[in-house]
Coordinates of C-alpha atoms in Angstrom, one line a residue:
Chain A
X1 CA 65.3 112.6 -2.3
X2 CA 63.9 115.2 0.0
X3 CA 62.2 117.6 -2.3
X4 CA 60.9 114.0 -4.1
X5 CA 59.5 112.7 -0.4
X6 CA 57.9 116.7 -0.2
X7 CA 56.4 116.2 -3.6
X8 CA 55.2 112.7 -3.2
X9 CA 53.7 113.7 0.3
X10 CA 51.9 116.4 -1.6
X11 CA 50.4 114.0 -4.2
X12 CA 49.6 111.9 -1.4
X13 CA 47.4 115.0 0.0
X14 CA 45.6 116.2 -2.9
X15 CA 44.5 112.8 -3.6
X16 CA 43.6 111.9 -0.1
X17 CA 41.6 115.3 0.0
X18 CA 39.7 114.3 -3.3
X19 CA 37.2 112.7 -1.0
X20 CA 36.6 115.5 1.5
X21 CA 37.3 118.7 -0.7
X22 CA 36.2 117.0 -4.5
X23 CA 32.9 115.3 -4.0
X24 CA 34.9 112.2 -4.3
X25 CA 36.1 112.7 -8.1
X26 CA 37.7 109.5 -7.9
X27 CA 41.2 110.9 -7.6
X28 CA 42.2 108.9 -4.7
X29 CA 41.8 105.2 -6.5
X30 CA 45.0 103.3 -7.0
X31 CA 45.3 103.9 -11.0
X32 CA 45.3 107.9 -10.7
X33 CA 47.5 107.9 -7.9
X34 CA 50.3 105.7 -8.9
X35 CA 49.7 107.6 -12.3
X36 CA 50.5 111.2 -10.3
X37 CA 53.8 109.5 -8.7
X38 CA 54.8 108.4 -12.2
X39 CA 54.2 111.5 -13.3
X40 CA 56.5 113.3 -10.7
X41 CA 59.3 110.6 -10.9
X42 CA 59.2 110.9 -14.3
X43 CA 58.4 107.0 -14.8
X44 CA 54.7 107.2 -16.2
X45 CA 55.2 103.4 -17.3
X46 CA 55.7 102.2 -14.5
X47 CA 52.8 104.6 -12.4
X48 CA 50.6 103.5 -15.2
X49 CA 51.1 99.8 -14.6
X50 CA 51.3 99.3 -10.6
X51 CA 48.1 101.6 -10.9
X52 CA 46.2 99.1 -13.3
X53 CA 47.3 96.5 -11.3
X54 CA 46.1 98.1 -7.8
X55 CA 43.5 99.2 -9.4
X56 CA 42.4 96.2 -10.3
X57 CA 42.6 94.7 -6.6
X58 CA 40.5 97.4 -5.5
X59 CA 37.9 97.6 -7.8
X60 CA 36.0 95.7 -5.5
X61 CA 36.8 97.9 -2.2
X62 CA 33.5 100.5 -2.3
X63 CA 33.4 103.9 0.4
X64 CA 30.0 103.3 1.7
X65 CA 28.2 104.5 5.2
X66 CA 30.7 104.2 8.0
X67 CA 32.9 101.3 6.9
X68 CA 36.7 102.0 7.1
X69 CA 38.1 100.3 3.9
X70 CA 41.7 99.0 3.5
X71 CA 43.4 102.3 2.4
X72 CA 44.4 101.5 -1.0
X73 CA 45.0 105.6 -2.2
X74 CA 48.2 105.6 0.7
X75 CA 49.4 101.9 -0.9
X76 CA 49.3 103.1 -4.0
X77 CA 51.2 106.0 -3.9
X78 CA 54.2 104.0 -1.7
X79 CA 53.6 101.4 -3.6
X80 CA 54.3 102.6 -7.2
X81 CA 57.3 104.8 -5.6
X82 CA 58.6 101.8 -4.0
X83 CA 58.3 100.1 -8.0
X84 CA 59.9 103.2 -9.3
X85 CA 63.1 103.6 -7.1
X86 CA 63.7 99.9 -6.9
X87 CA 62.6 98.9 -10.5
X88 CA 60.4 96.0 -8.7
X89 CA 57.5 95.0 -10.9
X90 CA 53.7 95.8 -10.3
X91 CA 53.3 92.1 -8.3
X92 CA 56.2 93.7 -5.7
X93 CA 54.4 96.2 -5.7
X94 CA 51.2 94.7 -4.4
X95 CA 52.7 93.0 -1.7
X96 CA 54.2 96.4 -0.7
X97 CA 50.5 97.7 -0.8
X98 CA 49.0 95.6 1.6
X99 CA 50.5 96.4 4.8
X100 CA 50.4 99.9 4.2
X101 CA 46.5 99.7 3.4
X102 CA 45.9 98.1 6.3
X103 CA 47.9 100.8 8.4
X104 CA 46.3 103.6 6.4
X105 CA 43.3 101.8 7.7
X106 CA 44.1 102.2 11.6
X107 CA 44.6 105.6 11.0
X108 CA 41.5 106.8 9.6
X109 CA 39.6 105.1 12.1
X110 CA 41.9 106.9 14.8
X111 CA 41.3 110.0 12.7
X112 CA 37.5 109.9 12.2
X113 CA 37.1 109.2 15.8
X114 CA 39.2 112.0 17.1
X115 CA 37.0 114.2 14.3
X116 CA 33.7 113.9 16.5
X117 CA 35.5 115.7 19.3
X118 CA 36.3 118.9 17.1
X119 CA 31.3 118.1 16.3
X120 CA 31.5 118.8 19.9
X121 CA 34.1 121.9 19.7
X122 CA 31.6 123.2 17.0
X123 CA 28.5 122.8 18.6
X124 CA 30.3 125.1 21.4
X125 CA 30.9 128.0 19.0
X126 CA 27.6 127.7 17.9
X127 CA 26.6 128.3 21.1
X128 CA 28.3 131.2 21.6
X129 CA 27.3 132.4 18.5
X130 CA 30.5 132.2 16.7
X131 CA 29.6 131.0 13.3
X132 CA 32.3 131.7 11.1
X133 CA 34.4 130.0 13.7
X134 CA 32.8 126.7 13.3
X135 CA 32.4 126.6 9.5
X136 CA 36.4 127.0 9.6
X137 CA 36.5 123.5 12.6
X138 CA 34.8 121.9 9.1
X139 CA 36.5 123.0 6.6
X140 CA 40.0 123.9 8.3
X141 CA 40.7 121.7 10.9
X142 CA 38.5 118.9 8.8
X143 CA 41.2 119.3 5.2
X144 CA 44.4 119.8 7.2
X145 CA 44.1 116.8 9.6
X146 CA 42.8 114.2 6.7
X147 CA 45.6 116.0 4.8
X148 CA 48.5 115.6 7.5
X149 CA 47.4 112.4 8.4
X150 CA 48.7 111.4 4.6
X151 CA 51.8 113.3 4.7
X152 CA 52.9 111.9 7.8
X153 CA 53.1 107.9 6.9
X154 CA 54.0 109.0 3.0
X155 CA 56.7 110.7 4.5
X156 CA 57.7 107.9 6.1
X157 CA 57.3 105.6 3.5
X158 CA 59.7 107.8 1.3
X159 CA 61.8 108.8 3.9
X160 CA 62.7 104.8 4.4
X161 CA 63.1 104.3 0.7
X162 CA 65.8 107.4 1.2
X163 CA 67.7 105.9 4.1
X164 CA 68.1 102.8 2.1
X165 CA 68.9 104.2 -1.0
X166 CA 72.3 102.8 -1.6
X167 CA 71.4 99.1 -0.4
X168 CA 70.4 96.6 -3.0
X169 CA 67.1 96.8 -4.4
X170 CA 65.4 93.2 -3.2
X171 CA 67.1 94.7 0.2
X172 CA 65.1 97.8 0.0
X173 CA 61.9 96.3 -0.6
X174 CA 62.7 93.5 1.8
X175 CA 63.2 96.6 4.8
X176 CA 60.8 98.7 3.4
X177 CA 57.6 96.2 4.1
X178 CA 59.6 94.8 7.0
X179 CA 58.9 98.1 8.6
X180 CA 55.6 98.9 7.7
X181 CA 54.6 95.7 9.2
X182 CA 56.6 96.7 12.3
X183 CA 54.9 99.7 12.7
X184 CA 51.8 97.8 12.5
X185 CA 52.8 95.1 14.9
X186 CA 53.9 98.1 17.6
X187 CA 50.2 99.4 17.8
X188 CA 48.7 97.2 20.4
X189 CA 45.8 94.4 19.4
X190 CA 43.3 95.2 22.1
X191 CA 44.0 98.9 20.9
X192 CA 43.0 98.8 17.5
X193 CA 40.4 96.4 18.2
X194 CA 39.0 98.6 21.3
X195 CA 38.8 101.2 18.8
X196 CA 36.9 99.3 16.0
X197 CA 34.5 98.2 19.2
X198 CA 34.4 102.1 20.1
X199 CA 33.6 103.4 16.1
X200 CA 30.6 100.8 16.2
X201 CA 29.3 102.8 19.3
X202 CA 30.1 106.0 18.2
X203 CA 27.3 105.8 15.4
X204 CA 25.0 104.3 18.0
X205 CA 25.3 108.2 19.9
X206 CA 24.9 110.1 16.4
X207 CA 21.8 108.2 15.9
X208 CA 20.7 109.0 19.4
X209 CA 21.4 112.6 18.9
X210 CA 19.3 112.6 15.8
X211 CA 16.6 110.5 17.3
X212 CA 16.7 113.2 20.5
X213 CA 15.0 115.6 17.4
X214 CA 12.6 113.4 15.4
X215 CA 11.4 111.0 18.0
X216 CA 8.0 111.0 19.8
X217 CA 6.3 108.0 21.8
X218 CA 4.0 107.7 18.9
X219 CA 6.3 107.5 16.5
X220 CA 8.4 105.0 18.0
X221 CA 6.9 101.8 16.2
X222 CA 7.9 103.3 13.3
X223 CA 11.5 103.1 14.3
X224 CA 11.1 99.9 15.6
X225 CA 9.5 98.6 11.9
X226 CA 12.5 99.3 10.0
X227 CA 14.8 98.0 12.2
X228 CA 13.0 95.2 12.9
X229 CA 12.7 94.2 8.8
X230 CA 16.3 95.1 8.0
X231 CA 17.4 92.8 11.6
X232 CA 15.5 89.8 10.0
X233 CA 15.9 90.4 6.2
X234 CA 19.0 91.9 5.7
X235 CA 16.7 94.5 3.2
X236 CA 19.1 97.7 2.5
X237 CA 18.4 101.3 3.8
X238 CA 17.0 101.8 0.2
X239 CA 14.7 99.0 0.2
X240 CA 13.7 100.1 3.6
X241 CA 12.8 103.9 2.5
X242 CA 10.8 102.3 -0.2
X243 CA 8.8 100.6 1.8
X244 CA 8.3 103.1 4.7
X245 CA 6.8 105.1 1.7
X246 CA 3.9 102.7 1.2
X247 CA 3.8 102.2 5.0
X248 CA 3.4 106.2 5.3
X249 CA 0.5 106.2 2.1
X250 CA -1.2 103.8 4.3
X251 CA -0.8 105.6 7.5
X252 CA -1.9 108.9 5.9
X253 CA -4.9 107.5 4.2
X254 CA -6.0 105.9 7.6
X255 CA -5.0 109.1 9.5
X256 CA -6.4 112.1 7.3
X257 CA -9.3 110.7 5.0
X258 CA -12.2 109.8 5.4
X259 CA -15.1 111.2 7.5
X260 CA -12.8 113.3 9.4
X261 CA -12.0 110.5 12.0
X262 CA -8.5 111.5 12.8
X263 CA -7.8 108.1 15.0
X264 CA -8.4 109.8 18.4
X265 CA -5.3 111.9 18.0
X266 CA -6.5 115.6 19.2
X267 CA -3.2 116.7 19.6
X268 CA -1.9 116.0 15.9
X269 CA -5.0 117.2 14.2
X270 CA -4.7 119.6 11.4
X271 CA -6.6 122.2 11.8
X272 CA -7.8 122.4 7.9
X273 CA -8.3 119.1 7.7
X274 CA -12.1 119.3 7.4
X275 CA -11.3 121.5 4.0
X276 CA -9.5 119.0 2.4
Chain B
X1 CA 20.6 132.7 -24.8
X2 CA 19.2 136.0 -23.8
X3 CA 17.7 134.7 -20.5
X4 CA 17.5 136.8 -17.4
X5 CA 20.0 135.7 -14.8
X6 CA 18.8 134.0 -11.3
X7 CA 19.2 135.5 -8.7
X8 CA 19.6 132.9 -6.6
X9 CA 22.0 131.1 -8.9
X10 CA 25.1 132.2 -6.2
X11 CA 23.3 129.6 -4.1
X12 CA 23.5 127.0 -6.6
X13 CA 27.2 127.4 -7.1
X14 CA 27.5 127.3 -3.3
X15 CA 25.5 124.2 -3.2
X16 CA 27.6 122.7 -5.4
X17 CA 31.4 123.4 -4.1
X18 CA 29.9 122.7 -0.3
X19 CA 28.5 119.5 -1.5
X20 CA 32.0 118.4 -2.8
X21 CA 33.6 119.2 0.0
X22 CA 31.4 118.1 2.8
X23 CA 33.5 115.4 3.6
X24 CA 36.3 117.4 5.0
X25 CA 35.7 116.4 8.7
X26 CA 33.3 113.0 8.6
X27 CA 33.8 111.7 11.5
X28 CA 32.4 108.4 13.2
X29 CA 29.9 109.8 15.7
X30 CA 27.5 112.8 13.1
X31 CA 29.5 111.6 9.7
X32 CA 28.9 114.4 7.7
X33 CA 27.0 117.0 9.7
X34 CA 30.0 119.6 10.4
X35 CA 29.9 119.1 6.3
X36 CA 26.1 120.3 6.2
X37 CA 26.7 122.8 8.3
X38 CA 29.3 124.1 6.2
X39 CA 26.7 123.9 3.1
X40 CA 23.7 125.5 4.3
X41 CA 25.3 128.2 6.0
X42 CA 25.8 130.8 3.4
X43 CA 22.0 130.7 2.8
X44 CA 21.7 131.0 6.9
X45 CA 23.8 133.6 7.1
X46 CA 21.6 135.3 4.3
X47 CA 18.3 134.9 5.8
X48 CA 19.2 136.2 9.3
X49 CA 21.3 139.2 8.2
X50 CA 20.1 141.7 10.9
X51 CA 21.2 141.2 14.2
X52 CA 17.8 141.0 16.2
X53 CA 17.8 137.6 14.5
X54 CA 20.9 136.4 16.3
X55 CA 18.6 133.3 18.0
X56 CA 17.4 132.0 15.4
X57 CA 20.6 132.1 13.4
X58 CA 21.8 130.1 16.6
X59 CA 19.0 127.8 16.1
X60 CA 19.3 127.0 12.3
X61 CA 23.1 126.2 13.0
X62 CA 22.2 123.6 15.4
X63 CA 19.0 122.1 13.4
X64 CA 21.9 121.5 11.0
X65 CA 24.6 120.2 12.8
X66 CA 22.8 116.6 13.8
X67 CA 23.9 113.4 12.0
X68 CA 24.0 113.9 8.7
X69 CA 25.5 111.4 5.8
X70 CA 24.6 110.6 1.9
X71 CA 26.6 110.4 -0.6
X72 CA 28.4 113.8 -1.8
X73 CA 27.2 114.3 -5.3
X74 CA 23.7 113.9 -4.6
X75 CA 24.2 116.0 -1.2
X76 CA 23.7 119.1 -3.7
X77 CA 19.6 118.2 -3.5
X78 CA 18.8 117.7 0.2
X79 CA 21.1 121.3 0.4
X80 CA 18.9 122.9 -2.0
X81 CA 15.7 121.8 -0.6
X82 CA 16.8 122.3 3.0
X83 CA 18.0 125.7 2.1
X84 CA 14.3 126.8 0.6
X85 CA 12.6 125.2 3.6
X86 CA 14.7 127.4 6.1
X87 CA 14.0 130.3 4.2
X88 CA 10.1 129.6 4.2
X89 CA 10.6 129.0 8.1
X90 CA 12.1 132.4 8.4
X91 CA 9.0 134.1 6.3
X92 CA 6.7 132.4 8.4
X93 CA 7.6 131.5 11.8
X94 CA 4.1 130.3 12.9
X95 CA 3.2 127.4 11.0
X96 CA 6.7 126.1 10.0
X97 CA 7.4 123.3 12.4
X98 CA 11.4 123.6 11.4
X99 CA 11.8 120.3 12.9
X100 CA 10.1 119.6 9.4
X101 CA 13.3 120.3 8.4
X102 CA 15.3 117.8 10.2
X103 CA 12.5 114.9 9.1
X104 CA 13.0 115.8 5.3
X105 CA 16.3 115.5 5.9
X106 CA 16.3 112.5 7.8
X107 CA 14.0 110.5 5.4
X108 CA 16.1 111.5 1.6
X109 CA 19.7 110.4 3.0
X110 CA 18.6 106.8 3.0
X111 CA 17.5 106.8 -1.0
X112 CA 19.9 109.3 -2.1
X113 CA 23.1 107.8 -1.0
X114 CA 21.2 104.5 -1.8
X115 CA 20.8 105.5 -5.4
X116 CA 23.8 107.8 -5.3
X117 CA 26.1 104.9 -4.0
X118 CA 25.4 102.5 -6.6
X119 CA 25.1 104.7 -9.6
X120 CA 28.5 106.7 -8.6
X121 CA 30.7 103.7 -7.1
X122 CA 29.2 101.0 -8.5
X123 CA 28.2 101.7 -12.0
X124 CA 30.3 104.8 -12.9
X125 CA 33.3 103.9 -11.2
X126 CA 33.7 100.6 -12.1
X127 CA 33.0 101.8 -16.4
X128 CA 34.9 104.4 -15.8
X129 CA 38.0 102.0 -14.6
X130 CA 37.5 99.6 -16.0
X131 CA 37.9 101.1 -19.5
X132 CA 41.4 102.9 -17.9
X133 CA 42.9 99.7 -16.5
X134 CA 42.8 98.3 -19.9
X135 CA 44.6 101.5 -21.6
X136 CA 46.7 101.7 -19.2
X137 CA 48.4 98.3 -19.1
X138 CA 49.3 98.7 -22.0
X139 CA 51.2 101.9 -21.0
X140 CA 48.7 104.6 -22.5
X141 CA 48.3 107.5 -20.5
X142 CA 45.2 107.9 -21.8
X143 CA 43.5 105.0 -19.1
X144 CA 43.6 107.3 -16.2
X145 CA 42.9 110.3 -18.5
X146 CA 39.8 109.0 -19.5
X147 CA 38.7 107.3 -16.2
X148 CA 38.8 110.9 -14.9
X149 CA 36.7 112.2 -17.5
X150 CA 33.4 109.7 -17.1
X151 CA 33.9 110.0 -13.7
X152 CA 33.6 113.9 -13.4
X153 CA 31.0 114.7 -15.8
X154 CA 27.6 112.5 -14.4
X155 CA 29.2 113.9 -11.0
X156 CA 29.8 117.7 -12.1
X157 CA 26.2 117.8 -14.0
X158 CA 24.1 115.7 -11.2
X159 CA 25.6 118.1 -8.2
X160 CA 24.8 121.2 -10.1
X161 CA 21.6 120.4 -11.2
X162 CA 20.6 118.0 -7.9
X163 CA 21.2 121.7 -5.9
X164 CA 19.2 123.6 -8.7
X165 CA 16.2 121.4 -8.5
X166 CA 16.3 121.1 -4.7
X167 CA 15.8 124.4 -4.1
X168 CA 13.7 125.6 -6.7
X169 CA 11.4 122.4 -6.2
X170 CA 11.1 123.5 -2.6
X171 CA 10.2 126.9 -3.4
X172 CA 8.0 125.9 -5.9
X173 CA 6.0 123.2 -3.9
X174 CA 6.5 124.4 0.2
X175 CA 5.0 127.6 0.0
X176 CA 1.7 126.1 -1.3
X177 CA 2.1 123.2 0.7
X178 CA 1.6 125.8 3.7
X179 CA -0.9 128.0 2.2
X180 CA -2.9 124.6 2.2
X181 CA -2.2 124.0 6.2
X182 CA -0.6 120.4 4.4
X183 CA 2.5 120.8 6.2
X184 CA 1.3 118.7 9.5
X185 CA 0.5 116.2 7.0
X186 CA 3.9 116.1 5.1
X187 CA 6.1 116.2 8.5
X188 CA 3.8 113.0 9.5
X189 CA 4.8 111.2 6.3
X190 CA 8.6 112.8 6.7
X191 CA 8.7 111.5 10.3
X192 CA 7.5 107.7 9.2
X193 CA 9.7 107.7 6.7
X194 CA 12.7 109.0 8.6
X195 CA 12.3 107.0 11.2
X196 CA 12.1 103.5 9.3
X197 CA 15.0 104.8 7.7
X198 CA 17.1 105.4 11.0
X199 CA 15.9 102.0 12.2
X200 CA 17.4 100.0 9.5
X201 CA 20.6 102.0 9.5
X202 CA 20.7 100.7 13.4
X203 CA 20.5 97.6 12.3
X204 CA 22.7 97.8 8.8
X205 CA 25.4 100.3 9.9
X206 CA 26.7 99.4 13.5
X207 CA 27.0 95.5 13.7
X208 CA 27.9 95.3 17.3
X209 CA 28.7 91.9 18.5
X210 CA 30.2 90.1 21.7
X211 CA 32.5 86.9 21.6
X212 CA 31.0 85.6 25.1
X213 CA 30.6 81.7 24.7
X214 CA 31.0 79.1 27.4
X215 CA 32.3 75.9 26.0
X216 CA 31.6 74.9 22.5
X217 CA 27.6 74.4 22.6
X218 CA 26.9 78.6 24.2
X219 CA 27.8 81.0 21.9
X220 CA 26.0 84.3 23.4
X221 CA 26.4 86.0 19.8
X222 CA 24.0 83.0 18.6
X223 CA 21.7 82.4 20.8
X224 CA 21.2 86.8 20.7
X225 CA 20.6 86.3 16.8
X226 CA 18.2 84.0 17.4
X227 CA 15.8 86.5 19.9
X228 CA 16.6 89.5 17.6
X229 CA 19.5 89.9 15.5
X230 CA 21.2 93.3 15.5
X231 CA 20.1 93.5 19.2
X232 CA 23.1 94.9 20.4
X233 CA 22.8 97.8 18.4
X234 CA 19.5 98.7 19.2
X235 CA 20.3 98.6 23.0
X236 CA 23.3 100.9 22.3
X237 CA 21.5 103.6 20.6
X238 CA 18.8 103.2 23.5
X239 CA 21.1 103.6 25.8
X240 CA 22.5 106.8 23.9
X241 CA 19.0 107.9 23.6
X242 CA 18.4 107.5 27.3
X243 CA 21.6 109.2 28.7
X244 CA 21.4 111.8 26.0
X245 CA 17.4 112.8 27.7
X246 CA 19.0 112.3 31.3
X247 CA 21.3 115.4 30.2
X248 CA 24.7 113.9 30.4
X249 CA 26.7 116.1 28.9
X250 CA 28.4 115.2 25.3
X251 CA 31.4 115.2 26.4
X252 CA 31.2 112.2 29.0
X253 CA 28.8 110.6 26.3
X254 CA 31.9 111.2 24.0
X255 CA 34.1 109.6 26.2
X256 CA 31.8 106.6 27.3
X257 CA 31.8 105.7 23.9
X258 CA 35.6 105.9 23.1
X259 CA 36.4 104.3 26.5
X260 CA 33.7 101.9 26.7
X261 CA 34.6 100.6 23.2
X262 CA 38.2 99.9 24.9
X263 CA 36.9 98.7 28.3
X264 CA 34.0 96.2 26.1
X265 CA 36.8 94.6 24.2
X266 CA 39.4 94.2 26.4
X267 CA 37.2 92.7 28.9
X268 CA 35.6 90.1 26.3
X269 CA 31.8 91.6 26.2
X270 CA 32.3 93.1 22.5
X271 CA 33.8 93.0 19.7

């Protein structure tokens, strides 16, 4: 059971990692997962089928912007071990996958808020003009925490299937959820929810930061424009760059052509202008 | 196939592995900027080689470690582009504003990960698992087998290529861009762009909201909507903006985000 909880964990990483190290290959959906644990417990059928079944769930679940999805990669791979060991079938299975998505939620968010602090650590050694030091903050600290932080509750998951292993299977099930849902429940409410509060402002800074680069006074209607038709419309980012296209075509046309009447702004002028 | 190799095809390759994995530490307050660092910096390195240039190096680092976030595959272009513009900067320190840079940036996350998004999640996933679901209820190993295939081959060809075309596009068009004293003109355009493009992220990506109501007829939330919806989310990034030109250091910022998003909730002003 040990070097099966070792092996799982490891399954658990590589697919977890898929996002950050594999340009999102699509490892880390529900039907290749469950597929890998089937693999290593040498029970494809069953892999195959809580993975079509999850998979299925999920197909609507999407990774986009900032948004912290129910963690379906983590349920899936407890999930179709959970179906293996206790011969449950894939409809167990899903209600074994729930909790732990959820949980697998809470932890990314705690993990991609404590990932800003090592931005900060970075900008430091950039400072100091260790470079090298910094790439490894991305690419080192950045893979083994997103890695660990899928060992740890796989462990667990396994690890409680192994403490239970001689208790009859509805039992197993019955504890193994039971606990997940504890685990869940111990985490205080105004905790989790502080934090979902505090990874709505922490987007808020990262735009500052960027704004500190690109904004001028004369720019700032600009910024104002694109929130302002997104606030009222609900028109996408894409829709948005689309239109700030036509809105620049028109603002260089009234800026740069024409008899050289460059709108009273000295400052901006270019000083070819006149030859073109 | 006789054809002379690039020499700047190392880059490409490096565009393409960095792209994949810039990801590794996204985090909630830059996303993926650590991630762009990581990408670009082989071709920084490259550029400022001797020692004399260790400012500028500095510089180039920090130009790329601001918030950064599109979707991976389609990452490999803004790298390549990004990568030729710093090297133009570096032959010709005068008229390169390099905060060009930062506005080209800025203004091709929004349609990348637009088009990226919905071409690699929605369509290509969802063909791609579709198809294996159905093989693989019915127990054939094949489902997941071939759901791995059509999803790695658009993503494997469009990273490649997206990095190829980036930078040899830039090459290509910069240099006589600045030859022509246009560049002014294209960092306007860049800026517009860019900055419409943050503005609706405000708006789309942080959805602050606070409970505050007073009996059943105020609800704060609405009555907010009705001035200016999304208001909240403005005034935090305002806020940011205006503590960040004050000179707080990041760290308190860090903290007064982390802290205030406890403090907000537990008191009842957000959620």
């Amino acid at each position: 059971m040990l070097v099966q909880s070792i092996l799982l964990g490891l399954v658990g990483v590589f697919c977890a990692l898929d996002s950050r190290l594999l340009g999102r290959l699509n490892f880390e959906r529900p039907l290749i997962g469950s597929t890998l644990v089937g693999l290593v417990l040498g029970d494809l059928q069953t892999g195959l089928v809580v993975g079509a079944s999850l998979e299925l769930m999920s197909l609507g679940i999407v990774n986009i912007g900032a948004a912290a999805p129910p963690n379906m990669n983590m349920a899936s791979i407890i999930a179709a071990a959970f179906a293996i060991f206790s011969n449950a079938n894939a409809e167990t299975a899903l209600t074994i996958a729930v909790p732990i998505s959820v949980l697998g939620q809470m932890l990314d968010i705690v993990l991609r808020t404590f990932l800003s602090n090592f931005s900060h650590r970075a900008d430091t050694l950039i400072e100091q003009g260790q470079f090298a030091k910094a790439r490894r903050i991305h690419i080192g600290w950045g893979t083994l925490l997103y890695g660990l932080s899928y060992f740890i509750p796989i462990g667990w998951g396994t690890l409680l299937y192994g403490l239970s292993y001689f208790i009859p299977i509805f039992m197993a099930i019955y504890f193994g959820t039971d606990l997940v849902q504890q685990l869940v429940d111990i985490i205080p409410d105004w905790l989790t929810d502080g934090l979902g509060v505090a990874s709505k402002i922490l987007p808020a800074f990262g735009f500052a930061l960027l704004l500190n680069t690109m904004l001028t006074n004369r720019l700032v209607p600009y910024l104002l424009l694109g929130f302002l038709i997104t606030a009222y419309s609900g028109l996408d980012v894409t829709g948005i760059a689309l239109f700030a296209c036509i809105v620049a075509f028109i603002m260089y046309e009234v800026k740069f052509s024409g008899n050289g009447g460059n709108g009273g702004n000295a400052e901006e002028a270019d000083p070819l202008e006149d030859d073109l | 196939m006789a054809k002379e190799k690039d020499p700047n095809s190392w880059k490409y390759w490096q565009f393409f592995w960095r792209s994949w994995a810039i990801q590794a530490s996204w985090n909630y307050e830059r996303q993926m900027n650590m991630g762009f660092m990581y990408g670009i910096a082989p071709v920084l390195d490259n550029i400022y080689k001797n020692s004399e240039d260790g400012q500028l190096k500095k510089e180039a680092y920090q130009r790329h470690m601001i918030y950064y976030n599109c979707t991976p595959q389609t990452s490999a272009f803004v790298l390549g582009l990004s990568a030729s513009m710093e090297e133009q900067y570096y032959e010709d320190q005068e008229n390169f504003n390099p905060e060009t840079i930062t506005a080209v940036k800025t203004s091709l996350m929004g349609p990348l990960s637009g088009i990226g998004d919905s071409f690699f999640q929605g369509t290509i996933r969802v063909l791609a698992f579709g198809l294996g679901i159905n093989l693989a209820r019915d127990g054939s190993i094949l489902g997941p087998i071939l759901a791995m295939i059509i999803s790695f081959v658009p993503s494997f060809v469009i990273t490649y290529y997206g990095g190829k075309l980036g930078y040899t596009m830039g090459n290509k068009y910069l240099s006589r861009l600045y030859e022509e004293g246009l560049m002014d003109r294209v960092m306007y355009v860049c800026s517009i762009v860019g900055l419409m493009v943050i503005g609706s992220m405000i708006a789309s990506l942080i959805e602050l909201e606070t409970p505050i109501s007073f009996g059943e007829t105020f609800v704060l939330q609405d009555v907010l909507d009705d001035l200016l919806p999304q208001m909240l989310s403005l005034a935090a990034t305002f806020i940011m903006y205006w503590l960040i030109k004050k000179k707080v250091p990041m760290g308190w910022l860090l903290t007064i985000c982390i802290v205030g998003g406890v403090v907000f909730n537990v008191l009842g002003i957000l959620n």
